[in-house]
Short mmCIF file of C-alpha atoms (C1' of nucleotides) in Angstrom, two decimals:
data_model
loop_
_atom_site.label_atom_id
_atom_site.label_comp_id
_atom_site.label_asym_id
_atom_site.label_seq_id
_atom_site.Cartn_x
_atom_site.Cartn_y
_atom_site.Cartn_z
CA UNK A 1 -99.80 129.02 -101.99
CA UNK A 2 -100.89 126.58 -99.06
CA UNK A 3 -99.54 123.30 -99.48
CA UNK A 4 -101.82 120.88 -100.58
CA UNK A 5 -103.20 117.75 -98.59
CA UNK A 6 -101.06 115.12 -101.27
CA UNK A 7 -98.11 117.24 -100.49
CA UNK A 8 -97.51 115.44 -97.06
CA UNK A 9 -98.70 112.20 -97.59
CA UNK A 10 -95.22 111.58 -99.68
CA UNK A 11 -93.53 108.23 -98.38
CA UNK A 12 -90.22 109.85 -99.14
CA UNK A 13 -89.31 111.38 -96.49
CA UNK A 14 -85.96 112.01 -96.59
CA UNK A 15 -86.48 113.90 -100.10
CA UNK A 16 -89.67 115.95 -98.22
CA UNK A 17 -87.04 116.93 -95.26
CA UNK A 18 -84.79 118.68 -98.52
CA UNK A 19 -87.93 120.20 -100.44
CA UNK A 20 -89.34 121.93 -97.36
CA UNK A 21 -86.31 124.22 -97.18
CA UNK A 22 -87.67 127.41 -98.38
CA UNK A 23 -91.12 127.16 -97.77
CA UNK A 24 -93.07 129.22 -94.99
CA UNK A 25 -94.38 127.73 -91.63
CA UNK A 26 -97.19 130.00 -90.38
CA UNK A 27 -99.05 130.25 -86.75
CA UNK A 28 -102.03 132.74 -85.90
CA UNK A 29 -102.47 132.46 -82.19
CA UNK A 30 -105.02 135.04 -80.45
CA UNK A 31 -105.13 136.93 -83.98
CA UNK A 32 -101.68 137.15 -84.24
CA UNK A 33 -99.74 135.99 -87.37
CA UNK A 34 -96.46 134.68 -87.31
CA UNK A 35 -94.28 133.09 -90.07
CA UNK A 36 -90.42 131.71 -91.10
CA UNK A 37 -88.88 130.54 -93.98
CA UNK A 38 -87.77 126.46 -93.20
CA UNK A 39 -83.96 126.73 -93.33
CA UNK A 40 -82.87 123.60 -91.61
CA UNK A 41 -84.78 119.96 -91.59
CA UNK A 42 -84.32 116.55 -90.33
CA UNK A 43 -85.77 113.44 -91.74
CA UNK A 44 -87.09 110.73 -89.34
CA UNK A 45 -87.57 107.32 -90.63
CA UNK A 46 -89.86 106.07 -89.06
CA UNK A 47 -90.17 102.17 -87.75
CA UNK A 48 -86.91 101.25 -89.18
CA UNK A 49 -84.79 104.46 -87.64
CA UNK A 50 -83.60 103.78 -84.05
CA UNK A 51 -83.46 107.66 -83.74
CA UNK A 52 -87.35 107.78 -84.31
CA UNK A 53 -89.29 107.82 -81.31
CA UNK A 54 -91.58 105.02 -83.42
CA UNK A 55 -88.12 102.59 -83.99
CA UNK A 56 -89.74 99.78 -84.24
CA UNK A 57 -92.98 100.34 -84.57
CA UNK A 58 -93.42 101.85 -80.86
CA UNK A 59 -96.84 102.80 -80.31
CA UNK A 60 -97.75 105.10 -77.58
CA UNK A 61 -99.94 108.30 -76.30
CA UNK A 62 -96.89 110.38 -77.46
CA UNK A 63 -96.20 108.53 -80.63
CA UNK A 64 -99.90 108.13 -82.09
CA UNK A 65 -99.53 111.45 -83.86
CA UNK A 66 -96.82 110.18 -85.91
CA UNK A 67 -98.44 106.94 -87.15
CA UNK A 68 -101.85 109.55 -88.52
CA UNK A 69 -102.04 110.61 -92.40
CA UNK A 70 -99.13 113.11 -93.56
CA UNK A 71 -100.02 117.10 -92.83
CA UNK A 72 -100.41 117.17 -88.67
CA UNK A 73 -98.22 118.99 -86.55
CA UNK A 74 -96.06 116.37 -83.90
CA UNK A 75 -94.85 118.34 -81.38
CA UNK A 76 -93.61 117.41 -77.96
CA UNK A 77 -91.91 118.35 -75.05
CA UNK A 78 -87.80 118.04 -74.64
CA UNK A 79 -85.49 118.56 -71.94
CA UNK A 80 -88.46 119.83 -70.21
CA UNK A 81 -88.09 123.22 -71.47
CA UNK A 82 -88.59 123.03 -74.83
CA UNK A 83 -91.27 122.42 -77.18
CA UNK A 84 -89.92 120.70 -80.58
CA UNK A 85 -92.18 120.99 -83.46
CA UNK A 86 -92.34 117.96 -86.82
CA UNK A 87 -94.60 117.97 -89.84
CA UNK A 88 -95.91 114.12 -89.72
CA UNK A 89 -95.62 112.57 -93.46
CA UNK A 90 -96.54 110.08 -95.50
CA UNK A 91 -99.82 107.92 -95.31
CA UNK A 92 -101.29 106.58 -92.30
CA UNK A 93 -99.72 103.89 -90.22
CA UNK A 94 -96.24 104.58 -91.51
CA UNK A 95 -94.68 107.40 -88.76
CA UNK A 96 -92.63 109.64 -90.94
CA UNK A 97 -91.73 113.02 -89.52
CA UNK A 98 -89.53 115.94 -90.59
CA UNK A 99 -88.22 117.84 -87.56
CA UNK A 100 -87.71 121.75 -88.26
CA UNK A 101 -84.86 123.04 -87.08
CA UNK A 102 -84.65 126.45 -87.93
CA UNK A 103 -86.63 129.13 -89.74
CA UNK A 104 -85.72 132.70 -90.65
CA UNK A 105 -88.30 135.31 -89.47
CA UNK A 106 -90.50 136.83 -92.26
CA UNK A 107 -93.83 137.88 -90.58
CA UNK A 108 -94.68 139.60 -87.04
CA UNK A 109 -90.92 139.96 -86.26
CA UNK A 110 -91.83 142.11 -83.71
CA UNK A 111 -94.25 139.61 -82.17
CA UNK A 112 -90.97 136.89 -82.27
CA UNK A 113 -88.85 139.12 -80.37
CA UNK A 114 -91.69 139.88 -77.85
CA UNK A 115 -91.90 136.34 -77.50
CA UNK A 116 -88.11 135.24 -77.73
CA UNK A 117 -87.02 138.34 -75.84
CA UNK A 118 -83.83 139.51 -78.00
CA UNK A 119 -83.47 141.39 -81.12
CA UNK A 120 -84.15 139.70 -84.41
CA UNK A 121 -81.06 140.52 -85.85
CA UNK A 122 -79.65 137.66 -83.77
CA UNK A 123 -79.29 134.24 -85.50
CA UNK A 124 -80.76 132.95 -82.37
CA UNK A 125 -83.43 134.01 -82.07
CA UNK A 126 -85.28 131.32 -84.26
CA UNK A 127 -82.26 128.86 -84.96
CA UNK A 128 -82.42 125.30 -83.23
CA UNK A 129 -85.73 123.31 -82.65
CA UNK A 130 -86.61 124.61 -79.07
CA UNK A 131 -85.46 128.19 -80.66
CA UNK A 132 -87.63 128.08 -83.69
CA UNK A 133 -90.88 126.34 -82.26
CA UNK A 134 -90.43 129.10 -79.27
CA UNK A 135 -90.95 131.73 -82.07
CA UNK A 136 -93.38 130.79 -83.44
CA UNK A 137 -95.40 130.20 -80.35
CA UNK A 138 -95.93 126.30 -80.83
CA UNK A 139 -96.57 124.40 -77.66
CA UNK A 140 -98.11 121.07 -77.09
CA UNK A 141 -101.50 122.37 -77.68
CA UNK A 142 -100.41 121.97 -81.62
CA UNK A 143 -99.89 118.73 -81.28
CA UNK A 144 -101.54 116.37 -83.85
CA UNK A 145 -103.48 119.60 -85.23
CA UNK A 146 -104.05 119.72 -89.28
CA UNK A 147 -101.08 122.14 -90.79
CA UNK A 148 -104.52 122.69 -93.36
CA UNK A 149 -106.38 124.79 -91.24
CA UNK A 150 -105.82 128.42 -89.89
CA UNK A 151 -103.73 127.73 -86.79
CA UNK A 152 -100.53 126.51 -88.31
CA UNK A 153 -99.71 125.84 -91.62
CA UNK A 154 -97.39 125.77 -94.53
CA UNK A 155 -97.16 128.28 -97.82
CA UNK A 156 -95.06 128.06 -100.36
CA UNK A 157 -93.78 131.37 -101.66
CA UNK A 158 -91.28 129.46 -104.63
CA UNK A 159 -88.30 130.15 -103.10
CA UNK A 160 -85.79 127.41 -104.12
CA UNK A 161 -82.23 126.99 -103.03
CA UNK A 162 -80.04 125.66 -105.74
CA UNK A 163 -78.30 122.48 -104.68
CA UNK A 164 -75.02 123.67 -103.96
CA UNK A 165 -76.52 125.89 -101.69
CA UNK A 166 -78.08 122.91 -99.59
CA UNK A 167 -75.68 120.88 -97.16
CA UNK A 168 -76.59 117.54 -96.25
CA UNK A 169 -75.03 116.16 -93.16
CA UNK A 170 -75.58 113.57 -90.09
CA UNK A 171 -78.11 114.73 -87.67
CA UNK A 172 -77.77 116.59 -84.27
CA UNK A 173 -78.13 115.21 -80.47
CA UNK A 174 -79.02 111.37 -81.68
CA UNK A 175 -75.56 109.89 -80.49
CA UNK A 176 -77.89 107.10 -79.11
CA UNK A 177 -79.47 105.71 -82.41
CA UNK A 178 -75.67 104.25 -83.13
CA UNK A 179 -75.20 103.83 -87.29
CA UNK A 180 -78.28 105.71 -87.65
CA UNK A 181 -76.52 108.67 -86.69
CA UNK A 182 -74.00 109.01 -89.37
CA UNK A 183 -76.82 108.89 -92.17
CA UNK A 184 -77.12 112.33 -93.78
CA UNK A 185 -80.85 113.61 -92.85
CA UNK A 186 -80.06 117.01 -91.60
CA UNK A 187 -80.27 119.64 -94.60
CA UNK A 188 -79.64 123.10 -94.35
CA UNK A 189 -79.31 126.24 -96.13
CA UNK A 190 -75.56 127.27 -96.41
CA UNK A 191 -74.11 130.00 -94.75
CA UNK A 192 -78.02 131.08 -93.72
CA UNK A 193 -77.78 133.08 -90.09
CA UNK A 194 -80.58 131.09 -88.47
CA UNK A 195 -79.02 127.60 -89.18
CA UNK A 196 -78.11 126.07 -85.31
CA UNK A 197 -74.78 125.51 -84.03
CA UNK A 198 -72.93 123.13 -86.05
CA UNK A 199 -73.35 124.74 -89.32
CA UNK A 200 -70.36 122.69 -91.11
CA UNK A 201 -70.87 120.26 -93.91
"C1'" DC B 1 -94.97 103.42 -58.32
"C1'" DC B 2 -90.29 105.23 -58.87
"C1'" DG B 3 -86.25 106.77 -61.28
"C1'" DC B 4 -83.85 107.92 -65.29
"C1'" DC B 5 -82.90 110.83 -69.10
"C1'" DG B 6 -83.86 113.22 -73.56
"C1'" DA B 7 -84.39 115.07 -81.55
"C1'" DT B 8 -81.83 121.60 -76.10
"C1'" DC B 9 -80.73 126.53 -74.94
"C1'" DT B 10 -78.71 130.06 -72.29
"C1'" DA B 11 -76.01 132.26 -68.95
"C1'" DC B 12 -71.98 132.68 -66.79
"C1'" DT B 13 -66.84 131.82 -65.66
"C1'" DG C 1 -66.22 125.70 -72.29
"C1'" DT C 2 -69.57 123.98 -69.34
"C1'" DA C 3 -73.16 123.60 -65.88
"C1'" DG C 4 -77.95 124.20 -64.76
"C1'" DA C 5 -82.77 124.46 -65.81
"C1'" DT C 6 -87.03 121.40 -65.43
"C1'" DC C 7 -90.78 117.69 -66.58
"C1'" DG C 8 -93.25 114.05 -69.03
"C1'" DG C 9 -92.69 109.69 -71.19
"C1'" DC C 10 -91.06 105.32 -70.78
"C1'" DG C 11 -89.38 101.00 -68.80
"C1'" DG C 12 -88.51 98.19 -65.05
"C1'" DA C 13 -89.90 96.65 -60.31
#
DNA sequence: CCGCCGATCTACT
DNA sequence: GTAGATCGGCGGA
């Protein structure tokens, strides 16, 4: 069920971004289990991505996470609001990361609305980055822990999403990283409720 | 040391 | 449709 340590450590990112749609991201925090299906990804490219925070092989306090072995959590503050939560890939030295941009709700919805304060019927309430780390209660203090251990990890439960069901499109709020914004690294589930905003392919 | 601005979300007109 | 919230990282002085 977990995924496995070799799971993450896969240089492709880009392919990793696509086959973590439908697998589960779970948090236990003071006891209390939380979990959503992935529904939307993006893939970043490390060194050679200008929308990376480690273009060019940029190493800093914030950026070390990214540059450890594939299966930590990289999580960081943005907009100074809002925590944004990435599963760090490939092998060490080589900062792959696969943002997660939305997840529908599965277990402790209750717990999610508590903590997102509206009803769980609403797309919402775990769609977009800030949205869906919120909900799951992921703050900073899951930065560059192991998704193997009992704090936060990932199951998969062998749901697949045919292709046709799967957009690929350019990624969101990266204006900035110039051609690199055009390349098609956001995936998403079609037509799924907790997709953010721009759900057009 | 200072100043800018971001992988965003929500409320309100 | 759009403004406001709110703060740490980063780069330049």
């Amino acid at each position: 069920m977990k995924l496995k340590p070799g799971y993450y450590l896969n240089e492709d990112v880009v392919g990793l971004a696509k086959d973590l749609l439908g697998k589960v991201l779970y948090t236990k925090i003071d006891d209390e289990i939380t979990a959503g299906i992935i529904v939307e990804t993006e893939a970043y490219f490390g060194i050679k991505d200008k929308a990376s925070h480690a273009y060019g092989g940029r190493r800093t306090n914030r950026t070390e996470t990214m540059y450890g072995a594939g299966g930590i959590a990289y999580v960081y503050l943005c907009y100074g609001m809002h925590h944004l939560f990435n599963v760090v890939t490939s092998v060490e030295n080589d900062p792959h990361a696969v943002l997660i941009r939305g997840v529908e709700p599965l277990v402790g919805i209750e717990i999610i609305e508590k903590r997102r304060g509206m009803s769980g019927t609403k797309g919402a309430i775990s769609a977009g980055p800030g949205s869906a780390a919120k909900a799951l209660g992921i703050d900073r203090a899951f930065n560059t822990k192991s998704l193997l251990g009992d704090e936060i990890w990932i199951e998969d439960h062998g749901i697949r999403y045919d292709e046709e069901n799967i957009a690929a499109t350019p990624r969101v709020g990266i204006a900035y990283a110039k051609e690199h914004a055009l390349l098609p690294w956001r995936f998403f589930v079609k037509g799924n409720k907790y997709v953010s905003k721009p759900n057009k392919v």
